[in-house]
Amino acid sequence: MTAHTVKLYEEQLQDLSSSIVKMGALAESQLQNAVNALIDKDQEAADETVGRDDRIDEMEKKIEEKVLDLIVLRQPMAIDLRETVSAMKISSDLERIGDLAKNIAKRSRSISVELPDDIKKNIRAVADLVQKTLKLVLDSYIDRDKEKAIKVWSSDEQIDNLVNVTMNSIIKFMS
């Protein structure tokens, strides 16, 4: 490849990475708004979260297009191919986070009772841990840091345990 071609390819990879970061920031924001809608009964945050879901969906489509263009036009090998395909997988997961945030926001509209403080505290703790993990995922992707990726993978059980505690407290409250 010529120097010009290599430079253009590197710019395309950087653009793809930048798109993932922007999408991740939006997914983080969506999650935060959804949790605020639920805990604080914030109708405006719920409406904003639901309304911005299309933006995340559109970002995923654009990332998929960029990935496919890179694969078809550049035919990446080895590490470049893994990074390119990883970007598509990450964007799919970020889109799923956006969908879940939208669902939380929608459901928060129909909760008419005031949640007890312990449930609010547990929900906030889960959301905080998920957001920290999401940030670590994005940092791992940006820095290409294997150790951060492993840390994310190992923190999954902690999130699951906290979700179980939260669900048990909600079930107890409902009964």
Coordinates of N, CA and C in Angstrom, one line a residue:
M1 N 0.8 -1.2 0.0 CA 0.0 0.0 0.0 C 0.9 1.2 0.0
T2 N 0.4 2.3 -0.6 CA 1.1 3.5 -0.6 C 0.9 4.2 0.7
A3 N 1.8 5.2 0.9 CA 1.7 6.0 2.2 C 0.3 6.7 2.3
H4 N -0.2 7.2 1.1 CA -1.5 7.8 1.1 C -2.6 6.9 1.5
T5 N -2.5 5.6 1.0 CA -3.6 4.6 1.2 C -3.5 4.2 2.7
V6 N -2.3 4.0 3.2 CA -2.2 3.7 4.6 C -2.7 4.8 5.5
K7 N -2.4 6.0 5.2 CA -2.9 7.1 6.0 C -4.4 7.2 6.0
L8 N -5.0 7.0 4.8 CA -6.4 7.1 4.7 C -7.1 6.0 5.5
Y9 N -6.5 4.8 5.4 CA -7.0 3.6 6.2 C -6.9 3.9 7.7
E10 N -5.8 4.4 8.1 CA -5.7 4.8 9.6 C -6.7 5.8 10.0
E11 N -7.0 6.8 9.1 CA -8.0 7.8 9.4 C -9.4 7.1 9.5
Q12 N -9.7 6.2 8.6 CA -11.0 5.5 8.7 C -11.1 4.6 10.0
L13 N -10.0 4.0 10.4 CA -10.1 3.3 11.7 C -10.3 4.2 12.8
Q14 N -9.6 5.4 12.8 CA -9.8 6.3 13.8 C -11.2 6.9 13.9
D15 N -11.8 7.1 12.7 CA -13.2 7.6 12.6 C -14.1 6.6 13.2
L16 N -13.9 5.3 12.9 CA -14.7 4.2 13.5 C -14.6 4.2 15.0
S17 N -13.4 4.3 15.5 CA -13.1 4.3 17.0 C -13.8 5.5 17.6
S18 N -13.7 6.7 17.0 CA -14.4 7.9 17.5 C -15.9 7.7 17.5
S19 N -16.4 7.1 16.5 CA -17.9 6.8 16.5 C -18.3 5.9 17.6
I20 N -17.5 4.9 17.9 CA -17.8 4.1 19.1 C -17.8 4.9 20.4
V21 N -16.9 5.7 20.5 CA -16.8 6.5 21.7 C -18.0 7.4 21.9
K22 N -18.4 8.1 20.8 CA -19.6 9.0 20.8 C -20.8 8.2 21.1
M23 N -21.0 7.0 20.5 CA -22.1 6.2 20.8 C -22.1 5.7 22.3
G24 N -20.9 5.3 22.8 CA -20.8 4.9 24.2 C -21.2 6.0 25.1
A25 N -20.8 7.3 24.8 CA -21.1 8.4 25.7 C -22.6 8.6 25.7
L26 N -23.3 8.5 24.5 CA -24.7 8.6 24.5 C -25.4 7.5 25.2
A27 N -24.9 6.3 25.1 CA -25.5 5.2 25.9 C -25.4 5.4 27.4
E28 N -24.2 5.9 27.8 CA -24.1 6.2 29.2 C -25.1 7.2 29.7
S29 N -25.2 8.3 28.9 CA -26.2 9.3 29.2 C -27.6 8.8 29.2
Q30 N -27.9 8.0 28.3 CA -29.3 7.4 28.3 C -29.6 6.6 29.5
L31 N -28.6 5.8 29.9 CA -28.7 5.0 31.1 C -28.9 5.9 32.4
Q32 N -28.1 6.9 32.5 CA -28.2 7.8 33.6 C -29.6 8.5 33.6
N33 N -30.1 9.0 32.5 CA -31.4 9.6 32.4 C -32.5 8.6 32.8
A34 N -32.4 7.4 32.3 CA -33.4 6.4 32.6 C -33.5 6.1 34.1
V35 N -32.3 6.0 34.7 CA -32.3 5.7 36.2 C -32.9 6.9 36.9
N36 N -32.5 8.1 36.5 CA -33.1 9.4 37.1 C -34.6 9.4 37.0
A37 N -35.1 9.0 35.8 CA -36.5 9.0 35.6 C -37.2 8.0 36.5
L38 N -36.6 6.9 36.8 CA -37.1 5.9 37.7 C -37.1 6.3 39.1
I39 N -35.9 6.7 39.6 CA -35.7 7.0 41.0 C -36.4 8.3 41.4
D40 N -36.2 9.3 40.6 CA -36.7 10.7 40.9 C -38.1 11.0 40.3
K41 N -38.7 10.0 39.7 CA -40.0 10.2 39.0 C -39.9 11.4 38.1
D42 N -38.8 11.5 37.3 CA -38.5 12.6 36.4 C -39.1 12.3 35.0
Q43 N -40.3 12.9 34.8 CA -41.0 12.6 33.5 C -40.2 13.2 32.3
E44 N -39.5 14.3 32.5 CA -38.7 15.0 31.5 C -37.5 14.1 31.1
A45 N -36.9 13.5 32.1 CA -35.8 12.6 31.8 C -36.3 11.3 31.1
A46 N -37.4 10.8 31.4 CA -38.0 9.7 30.8 C -38.3 10.0 29.3
D47 N -38.9 11.1 29.1 CA -39.3 11.6 27.7 C -38.0 11.7 26.8
E48 N -37.0 12.3 27.5 CA -35.7 12.6 26.7 C -35.1 11.3 26.4
T49 N -35.1 10.3 27.3 CA -34.5 9.0 27.1 C -35.2 8.3 25.9
V50 N -36.5 8.3 26.0 CA -37.3 7.6 24.9 C -37.0 8.3 23.6
G51 N -37.0 9.6 23.6 CA -36.9 10.4 22.4 C -35.5 10.2 21.7
R52 N -34.5 10.0 22.5 CA -33.1 9.9 21.9 C -32.7 8.5 21.5
D53 N -33.6 7.5 21.7 CA -33.2 6.1 21.4 C -33.0 6.0 19.9
D54 N -33.7 6.7 19.0 CA -33.5 6.7 17.6 C -32.1 7.1 17.2
R55 N -31.6 8.0 18.0 CA -30.2 8.5 17.7 C -29.2 7.4 17.9
I56 N -29.4 6.6 18.9 CA -28.4 5.5 19.1 C -28.6 4.5 18.0
D57 N -29.9 4.2 17.6 CA -30.1 3.2 16.5 C -29.4 3.7 15.3
E58 N -29.5 5.0 15.0 CA -28.9 5.5 13.8 C -27.4 5.4 13.8
M59 N -26.8 5.7 15.0 CA -25.4 5.6 15.2 C -24.9 4.1 14.9
E60 N -25.7 3.2 15.4 CA -25.3 1.8 15.2 C -25.3 1.5 13.7
K61 N -26.3 1.9 12.9 CA -26.4 1.7 11.5 C -25.2 2.3 10.8
K62 N -24.8 3.5 11.2 CA -23.6 4.2 10.5 C -22.3 3.5 10.8
I63 N -22.2 3.0 12.1 CA -21.0 2.2 12.4 C -21.0 0.9 11.6
E64 N -22.1 0.2 11.5 CA -22.1 -1.0 10.6 C -21.7 -0.7 9.2
E65 N -22.2 0.4 8.7 CA -21.8 0.8 7.3 C -20.3 1.1 7.2
K66 N -19.8 1.7 8.2 CA -18.3 2.0 8.2 C -17.5 0.7 8.2
V67 N -18.0 -0.2 9.1 CA -17.3 -1.5 9.2 C -17.3 -2.3 7.9
L68 N -18.5 -2.3 7.3 CA -18.7 -3.0 6.0 C -17.8 -2.4 5.0
D69 N -17.8 -1.1 4.9 CA -16.9 -0.4 3.9 C -15.5 -0.7 4.1
L70 N -15.0 -0.7 5.4 CA -13.6 -1.1 5.7 C -13.3 -2.5 5.3
I71 N -14.2 -3.4 5.5 CA -14.0 -4.8 5.2 C -13.9 -5.0 3.7
V72 N -14.9 -4.4 3.0 CA -15.0 -4.6 1.6 C -13.9 -3.9 0.8
L73 N -13.6 -2.6 1.2 CA -12.7 -1.8 0.5 C -11.2 -2.0 0.9
R74 N -11.0 -2.3 2.2 CA -9.6 -2.4 2.7 C -9.2 -3.8 2.9
Q75 N -10.1 -4.7 3.0 CA -9.8 -6.1 3.3 C -8.8 -6.3 4.4
P76 N -9.1 -5.8 5.6 CA -8.2 -5.9 6.7 C -7.8 -7.3 7.1
M77 N -6.6 -7.4 7.6 CA -6.1 -8.7 8.1 C -5.8 -8.7 9.6
A78 N -5.8 -9.8 10.2 CA -5.4 -10.1 11.6 C -6.0 -9.0 12.5
I79 N -5.1 -8.3 13.2 CA -5.5 -7.3 14.2 C -6.5 -6.3 13.7
D80 N -6.3 -5.8 12.5 CA -7.2 -4.8 12.0 C -8.6 -5.3 11.8
L81 N -8.6 -6.6 11.3 CA -9.9 -7.2 11.1 C -10.6 -7.4 12.5
R82 N -9.9 -7.9 13.5 CA -10.5 -8.1 14.8 C -11.0 -6.7 15.4
E83 N -10.2 -5.7 15.2 CA -10.7 -4.4 15.7 C -11.9 -3.9 15.0
T84 N -11.9 -4.1 13.7 CA -13.1 -3.7 12.9 C -14.3 -4.4 13.2
V85 N -14.2 -5.7 13.3 CA -15.4 -6.5 13.7 C -15.8 -6.3 15.2
S86 N -14.8 -6.0 16.0 CA -15.2 -5.7 17.4 C -16.0 -4.4 17.5
A87 N -15.7 -3.5 16.7 CA -16.4 -2.2 16.6 C -17.9 -2.5 16.3
M88 N -18.1 -3.4 15.4 CA -19.5 -3.7 15.1 C -20.2 -4.4 16.3
K89 N -19.5 -5.3 16.9 CA -20.1 -6.0 18.1 C -20.4 -5.0 19.2
I90 N -19.4 -4.1 19.5 CA -19.6 -3.1 20.5 C -20.8 -2.2 20.2
S91 N -20.9 -1.8 19.0 CA -22.0 -0.9 18.6 C -23.3 -1.6 18.8
S92 N -23.4 -2.9 18.6 CA -24.6 -3.7 18.8 C -24.9 -3.7 20.3
D93 N -23.9 -3.9 21.1 CA -24.1 -3.9 22.6 C -24.5 -2.6 23.1
L94 N -24.0 -1.5 22.5 CA -24.3 -0.1 23.0 C -25.8 0.2 22.6
E95 N -26.2 -0.3 21.4 CA -27.5 -0.1 21.0 C -28.5 -0.8 21.9
R96 N -28.1 -2.0 22.4 CA -28.9 -2.8 23.3 C -29.0 -2.0 24.6
I97 N -27.9 -1.4 25.1 CA -28.0 -0.6 26.3 C -29.0 0.6 26.1
G98 N -28.9 1.2 25.0 CA -29.9 2.2 24.7 C -31.3 1.8 24.7
D99 N -31.6 0.6 24.1 CA -32.9 0.0 24.2 C -33.4 -0.3 25.6
L100 N -32.5 -0.8 26.4 CA -32.8 -1.1 27.8 C -33.1 0.2 28.6
A101 N -32.3 1.2 28.3 CA -32.5 2.5 29.0 C -33.9 3.0 28.6
K102 N -34.2 2.9 27.3 CA -35.6 3.4 26.8 C -36.7 2.6 27.6
N103 N -36.5 1.3 27.7 CA -37.5 0.5 28.4 C -37.6 0.9 29.9
I104 N -36.5 1.1 30.5 CA -36.6 1.6 31.9 C -37.4 2.9 32.0
A105 N -37.0 3.8 31.1 CA -37.7 5.1 31.1 C -39.2 5.0 30.8
K106 N -39.6 4.2 29.9 CA -41.0 4.0 29.6 C -41.7 3.4 30.8
R107 N -41.1 2.4 31.4 CA -41.7 1.7 32.6 C -41.8 2.7 33.8
S108 N -40.8 3.6 33.9 CA -40.8 4.5 35.0 C -42.1 5.4 35.0
R109 N -42.6 5.6 33.9 CA -43.8 6.5 33.7 C -45.0 5.9 34.5
S110 N -45.1 4.5 34.5 CA -46.2 3.9 35.1 C -46.1 3.5 36.5
I111 N -45.0 3.8 37.2 CA -44.8 3.5 38.6 C -45.4 4.7 39.4
S112 N -46.5 4.4 40.1 CA -47.2 5.5 40.8 C -46.8 5.6 42.3
V113 N -46.2 4.5 42.8 CA -45.8 4.6 44.2 C -44.4 5.1 44.4
E114 N -44.1 5.6 45.6 CA -42.8 6.1 45.9 C -42.0 4.9 46.3
L115 N -40.8 4.7 45.6 CA -40.0 3.6 46.0 C -39.3 3.8 47.3
P116 N -39.1 2.8 48.1 CA -38.4 2.9 49.4 C -36.9 3.3 49.1
D117 N -36.3 3.9 50.1 CA -35.0 4.4 50.0 C -34.0 3.3 49.7
D118 N -34.2 2.1 50.3 CA -33.2 1.0 50.1 C -33.3 0.5 48.6
I119 N -34.5 0.5 48.0 CA -34.6 0.1 46.6 C -33.9 1.1 45.7
K120 N -34.2 2.4 46.0 CA -33.5 3.5 45.3 C -32.0 3.4 45.4
K121 N -31.6 3.1 46.6 CA -30.1 3.0 46.8 C -29.5 1.9 46.0
N122 N -30.2 0.7 46.0 CA -29.8 -0.5 45.3 C -29.8 -0.2 43.7
I123 N -30.8 0.4 43.3 CA -30.9 0.7 41.8 C -29.8 1.6 41.4
R124 N -29.6 2.6 42.2 CA -28.5 3.6 41.9 C -27.1 2.9 42.0
A125 N -26.9 2.0 42.9 CA -25.7 1.3 43.0 C -25.4 0.4 41.7
V126 N -26.5 -0.3 41.3 CA -26.4 -1.1 40.1 C -26.0 -0.2 38.9
A127 N -26.8 0.9 38.8 CA -26.6 1.8 37.6 C -25.1 2.4 37.7
D128 N -24.7 2.7 38.8 CA -23.3 3.3 39.0 C -22.3 2.3 38.5
L129 N -22.5 1.0 39.0 CA -21.5 0.0 38.6 C -21.5 -0.4 37.1
V130 N -22.7 -0.4 36.6 CA -22.9 -0.6 35.1 C -22.2 0.5 34.4
Q131 N -22.4 1.8 34.8 CA -21.8 2.9 34.1 C -20.2 2.8 34.2
K132 N -19.7 2.5 35.4 CA -18.3 2.3 35.5 C -17.7 1.3 34.6
T133 N -18.5 0.2 34.5 CA -18.1 -0.9 33.6 C -18.1 -0.5 32.2
L134 N -19.2 0.2 31.8 CA -19.3 0.7 30.4 C -18.1 1.6 30.1
K135 N -17.8 2.5 31.0 CA -16.6 3.4 30.8 C -15.3 2.6 30.6
L136 N -15.2 1.5 31.5 CA -14.0 0.7 31.4 C -14.0 -0.1 30.1
V137 N -15.1 -0.5 29.6 CA -15.2 -1.2 28.3 C -14.7 -0.2 27.2
L138 N -15.2 1.0 27.2 CA -14.8 2.0 26.2 C -13.3 2.3 26.3
D139 N -12.8 2.5 27.5 CA -11.4 2.8 27.7 C -10.6 1.6 27.2
S140 N -11.0 0.4 27.5 CA -10.3 -0.8 27.0 C -10.2 -0.8 25.5
Y141 N -11.3 -0.5 24.9 CA -11.4 -0.4 23.4 C -10.5 0.7 22.9
I142 N -10.6 1.9 23.4 CA -9.8 3.0 22.9 C -8.3 2.7 23.1
D143 N -7.9 2.2 24.3 CA -6.5 2.0 24.6 C -6.0 0.7 24.1
R144 N -6.9 -0.2 23.7 CA -6.5 -1.5 23.2 C -5.8 -2.2 24.4
D145 N -6.4 -2.1 25.6 CA -5.8 -2.6 26.8 C -6.5 -3.9 27.3
K146 N -5.7 -4.9 27.2 CA -6.2 -6.3 27.5 C -6.6 -6.4 29.0
E147 N -5.8 -5.8 29.8 CA -6.0 -5.9 31.3 C -7.3 -5.2 31.7
K148 N -7.6 -4.1 31.1 CA -8.9 -3.5 31.3 C -10.1 -4.4 30.9
A149 N -9.9 -5.0 29.7 CA -10.9 -5.9 29.2 C -11.2 -7.0 30.1
I150 N -10.1 -7.6 30.7 CA -10.2 -8.7 31.6 C -10.9 -8.2 32.9
K151 N -10.6 -7.0 33.3 CA -11.3 -6.5 34.5 C -12.8 -6.3 34.3
V152 N -13.2 -5.9 33.1 CA -14.6 -5.8 32.8 C -15.2 -7.2 32.9
W153 N -14.6 -8.2 32.3 CA -15.1 -9.5 32.2 C -15.3 -10.1 33.6
S154 N -14.4 -9.8 34.5 CA -14.4 -10.3 35.9 C -15.4 -9.6 36.7
S155 N -15.8 -8.4 36.4 CA -16.7 -7.6 37.2 C -18.2 -7.9 36.9
D156 N -18.4 -8.8 35.9 CA -19.8 -9.1 35.5 C -20.5 -9.8 36.7
E157 N -19.8 -10.7 37.4 CA -20.5 -11.4 38.5 C -20.9 -10.4 39.6
Q158 N -20.1 -9.4 39.9 CA -20.5 -8.4 40.9 C -21.8 -7.7 40.5
I159 N -21.9 -7.3 39.2 CA -23.1 -6.7 38.7 C -24.3 -7.6 38.9
D160 N -24.1 -8.9 38.5 CA -25.2 -9.9 38.7 C -25.6 -10.0 40.1
N161 N -24.7 -10.1 41.0 CA -25.0 -10.2 42.5 C -25.8 -9.0 42.9
L162 N -25.4 -7.8 42.5 CA -26.1 -6.6 42.9 C -27.5 -6.5 42.3
V163 N -27.6 -7.0 41.1 CA -29.0 -7.0 40.5 C -29.9 -8.0 41.3
N164 N -29.3 -9.1 41.7 CA -30.1 -10.1 42.5 C -30.6 -9.5 43.8
V165 N -29.7 -8.8 44.5 CA -30.1 -8.1 45.7 C -31.2 -7.1 45.5
T166 N -31.0 -6.3 44.4 CA -32.0 -5.3 44.1 C -33.4 -6.0 43.8
M167 N -33.3 -7.0 42.9 CA -34.6 -7.7 42.6 C -35.3 -8.3 43.8
N168 N -34.5 -8.8 44.7 CA -35.1 -9.4 45.9 C -35.7 -8.3 46.8
S169 N -35.1 -7.2 46.9 CA -35.7 -6.1 47.7 C -37.0 -5.6 47.0
I170 N -37.0 -5.6 45.7 CA -38.2 -5.1 44.9 C -39.3 -6.1 45.2
I171 N -39.0 -7.4 45.1 CA -40.0 -8.5 45.3 C -40.6 -8.4 46.7
K172 N -39.7 -8.2 47.7 CA -40.1 -8.1 49.1 C -41.1 -6.9 49.2
F173 N -40.7 -5.7 48.6 CA -41.5 -4.5 48.7 C -42.9 -4.8 48.0
M174 N -42.9 -5.4 46.9 CA -44.2 -5.7 46.2 C -45.1 -6.6 47.0
S175 N -44.5 -7.5 47.8 CA -45.4 -8.5 48.5 C -45.8 -7.8 49.8

